[in-house]
């Protein structure tokens, strides 16, 4: 006879989250969004990021995280060739990791690839400055996801984001910005 459970029977093993099942912690931050490639999406992504960081006790990272999410999602909207793009938020090893995937493929012709990379690099100029100010890293390259396209990412260490905007000196606008990969 098959095992028939009562509708009121407890569920089988439920994984326990650090800090209890009802209290998100930084270490449990792991969210992914598929967003429409529309002008409103970066605003939604920033609002969702604000909520997620607050719930996980990472409000001290808000300013640089919101700027980074805004830049990544606006650039993904600009470059994607499909109706949507993908955003991932993770907190691991003391750093917030943001990844945006869009469907724009790498160009096979070297001159087109260089021109496209230059355009994308220009679109991510603020991201580069935010990452530099937070002692983080950023970059973009081929996506290894099944659909292909481009992967853009930023890693913001929590320790570096706490000093963000505290009046630290930064290079002048138009100065040298080095992309870390």
Short mmCIF file of C-alpha atoms in Angstrom, two decimals:
data_model
loop_
_atom_site.label_atom_id
_atom_site.label_comp_id
_atom_site.label_asym_id
_atom_site.label_seq_id
_atom_site.Cartn_x
_atom_site.Cartn_y
_atom_site.Cartn_z
CA UNK A 1 0.00 0.00 0.00
CA UNK A 2 1.46 3.43 -0.95
CA UNK A 3 2.53 5.84 1.76
CA UNK A 4 -0.24 8.44 1.91
CA UNK A 5 0.46 11.43 4.09
CA UNK A 6 -2.13 13.48 5.82
CA UNK A 7 -2.43 17.04 4.48
CA UNK A 8 -1.42 18.12 7.97
CA UNK A 9 1.67 15.94 8.21
CA UNK A 10 5.00 17.77 8.49
CA UNK A 11 7.03 18.13 5.34
CA UNK A 12 10.15 16.03 4.93
CA UNK A 13 13.52 17.53 5.85
CA UNK A 14 13.60 21.29 5.42
CA UNK A 15 17.08 22.85 5.13
CA UNK A 16 17.95 25.21 7.96
CA UNK A 17 19.24 28.64 7.09
CA UNK A 18 22.02 30.25 9.13
CA UNK A 19 20.44 32.57 11.69
CA UNK A 20 17.15 30.67 11.73
CA UNK A 21 14.57 29.93 9.06
CA UNK A 22 12.88 33.32 9.23
CA UNK A 23 15.84 35.63 9.52
CA UNK A 24 17.88 36.28 6.36
CA UNK A 25 21.59 36.88 6.89
CA UNK A 26 24.23 38.24 4.52
CA UNK A 27 25.40 34.70 3.80
CA UNK A 28 21.92 33.67 2.58
CA UNK A 29 21.67 36.48 0.02
CA UNK A 30 21.22 34.74 -3.33
CA UNK A 31 18.69 36.21 -5.78
CA UNK A 32 18.22 36.07 -9.51
CA UNK A 33 15.89 38.12 -11.68
CA UNK A 34 14.89 37.89 -15.31
CA UNK A 35 13.97 41.44 -16.29
CA UNK A 36 12.38 42.90 -19.40
CA UNK A 37 14.74 44.95 -21.55
CA UNK A 38 12.83 48.17 -20.96
CA UNK A 39 13.75 51.58 -19.62
CA UNK A 40 11.90 50.86 -16.36
CA UNK A 41 13.92 47.75 -15.52
CA UNK A 42 16.98 49.44 -13.99
CA UNK A 43 14.66 51.28 -11.59
CA UNK A 44 12.98 48.01 -10.61
CA UNK A 45 16.38 46.32 -10.19
CA UNK A 46 17.57 49.11 -7.87
CA UNK A 47 14.35 48.93 -5.82
CA UNK A 48 14.63 45.14 -5.51
CA UNK A 49 18.30 45.43 -4.54
CA UNK A 50 17.44 48.02 -1.85
CA UNK A 51 14.86 45.62 -0.34
CA UNK A 52 17.11 42.57 -0.56
CA UNK A 53 20.12 44.28 1.03
CA UNK A 54 17.96 45.68 3.83
CA UNK A 55 16.41 42.27 4.57
CA UNK A 56 19.84 40.65 4.75
CA UNK A 57 21.41 43.27 7.02
CA UNK A 58 23.58 44.83 4.31
CA UNK A 59 22.15 48.36 4.30
CA UNK A 60 25.66 49.73 4.80
CA UNK A 61 26.39 48.66 1.20
CA UNK A 62 23.38 50.41 -0.35
CA UNK A 63 24.93 53.41 -2.14
CA UNK A 64 27.63 51.63 -4.13
CA UNK A 65 25.43 48.57 -4.71
CA UNK A 66 22.57 50.64 -6.13
CA UNK A 67 24.93 52.56 -8.41
CA UNK A 68 26.52 49.32 -9.63
CA UNK A 69 23.14 47.61 -10.23
CA UNK A 70 21.91 50.69 -12.08
CA UNK A 71 24.92 50.72 -14.40
CA UNK A 72 24.89 46.98 -15.06
CA UNK A 73 21.16 46.83 -15.79
CA UNK A 74 21.06 49.99 -17.92
CA UNK A 75 23.93 48.63 -20.02
CA UNK A 76 22.27 45.21 -20.31
CA UNK A 77 19.08 46.91 -21.52
CA UNK A 78 21.04 48.87 -24.07
CA UNK A 79 22.96 45.93 -25.50
CA UNK A 80 20.62 42.94 -25.25
CA UNK A 81 19.09 41.68 -28.45
CA UNK A 82 16.34 39.72 -26.70
CA UNK A 83 13.22 40.81 -24.84
CA UNK A 84 14.89 40.37 -21.44
CA UNK A 85 18.13 40.01 -19.52
CA UNK A 86 19.24 38.36 -16.29
CA UNK A 87 20.53 39.86 -13.01
CA UNK A 88 22.10 37.89 -10.17
CA UNK A 89 22.82 39.17 -6.63
CA UNK A 90 25.00 37.07 -4.31
CA UNK A 91 26.93 37.71 -1.11
CA UNK A 92 29.94 35.45 -0.65
CA UNK A 93 33.25 35.72 1.20
CA UNK A 94 32.56 39.25 2.44
CA UNK A 95 31.64 40.70 -0.95
CA UNK A 96 28.48 41.49 -2.88
CA UNK A 97 28.67 39.92 -6.33
CA UNK A 98 26.49 41.38 -9.05
CA UNK A 99 26.21 39.75 -12.47
CA UNK A 100 24.15 40.84 -15.47
CA UNK A 101 23.79 38.69 -18.57
CA UNK A 102 22.54 40.07 -21.87
CA UNK A 103 22.10 38.34 -25.23
CA UNK A 104 24.52 40.51 -27.24
CA UNK A 105 27.10 38.08 -28.65
CA UNK A 106 30.79 38.69 -29.10
CA UNK A 107 31.55 39.91 -32.62
CA UNK A 108 33.67 37.59 -34.75
CA UNK A 109 35.23 40.46 -36.72
CA UNK A 110 38.05 41.99 -34.59
CA UNK A 111 37.35 45.63 -35.49
CA UNK A 112 33.66 45.27 -34.60
CA UNK A 113 34.56 43.48 -31.36
CA UNK A 114 36.92 46.30 -30.38
CA UNK A 115 34.34 48.98 -31.20
CA UNK A 116 31.64 47.13 -29.26
CA UNK A 117 33.93 46.63 -26.23
CA UNK A 118 34.79 50.34 -26.32
CA UNK A 119 31.08 51.26 -26.30
CA UNK A 120 30.35 48.87 -23.43
CA UNK A 121 33.38 50.11 -21.50
CA UNK A 122 32.13 53.71 -21.91
CA UNK A 123 28.68 52.70 -20.65
CA UNK A 124 30.26 51.18 -17.54
CA UNK A 125 32.49 54.15 -16.67
CA UNK A 126 30.62 54.93 -13.43
CA UNK A 127 30.73 51.26 -12.44
CA UNK A 128 34.51 51.33 -12.83
CA UNK A 129 34.77 54.34 -10.52
CA UNK A 130 32.44 52.83 -7.91
CA UNK A 131 34.43 49.58 -7.89
CA UNK A 132 37.70 51.45 -7.65
CA UNK A 133 36.42 53.54 -4.72
CA UNK A 134 35.30 50.37 -2.91
CA UNK A 135 38.47 48.43 -3.71
CA UNK A 136 36.30 46.07 -5.76
CA UNK A 137 36.55 44.67 -9.25
CA UNK A 138 34.45 44.59 -12.41
CA UNK A 139 34.55 43.38 -15.96
CA UNK A 140 32.71 41.88 -18.90
CA UNK A 141 33.23 39.08 -21.36
CA UNK A 142 31.63 36.16 -23.10
CA UNK A 143 28.80 34.51 -21.22
CA UNK A 144 29.15 30.78 -20.77
CA UNK A 145 25.41 30.44 -20.19
CA UNK A 146 23.49 28.28 -22.67
CA UNK A 147 22.12 31.29 -24.56
CA UNK A 148 25.53 32.90 -24.98
CA UNK A 149 25.79 36.68 -25.01
CA UNK A 150 27.76 38.84 -22.60
CA UNK A 151 28.38 38.59 -18.86
CA UNK A 152 29.04 41.83 -16.95
CA UNK A 153 29.99 41.69 -13.29
CA UNK A 154 31.01 43.71 -10.26
CA UNK A 155 32.34 42.54 -6.92
CA UNK A 156 32.02 44.98 -4.01
CA UNK A 157 33.80 44.00 -0.78
CA UNK A 158 31.78 45.00 2.27
CA UNK A 159 34.85 46.43 3.96
CA UNK A 160 35.47 48.77 1.01
CA UNK A 161 31.85 49.87 0.64
CA UNK A 162 31.65 51.21 4.19
CA UNK A 163 34.12 53.97 3.29
CA UNK A 164 32.38 54.72 -0.03
CA UNK A 165 31.42 58.36 -0.36
CA UNK A 166 33.25 59.36 2.81
CA UNK A 167 35.20 62.04 0.96
CA UNK A 168 38.09 59.91 -0.22
CA UNK A 169 40.10 61.38 -3.06
CA UNK A 170 39.44 59.93 -6.47
CA UNK A 171 41.03 60.59 -9.85
CA UNK A 172 39.52 63.40 -11.92
CA UNK A 173 36.71 62.61 -14.34
CA UNK A 174 38.24 61.54 -17.62
CA UNK A 175 41.33 60.30 -15.78
CA UNK A 176 42.72 56.84 -16.18
CA UNK A 177 40.29 54.05 -15.28
CA UNK A 178 41.70 50.55 -15.33
CA UNK A 179 39.31 47.64 -15.75
CA UNK A 180 40.08 44.79 -13.41
CA UNK A 181 39.30 41.33 -14.67
#
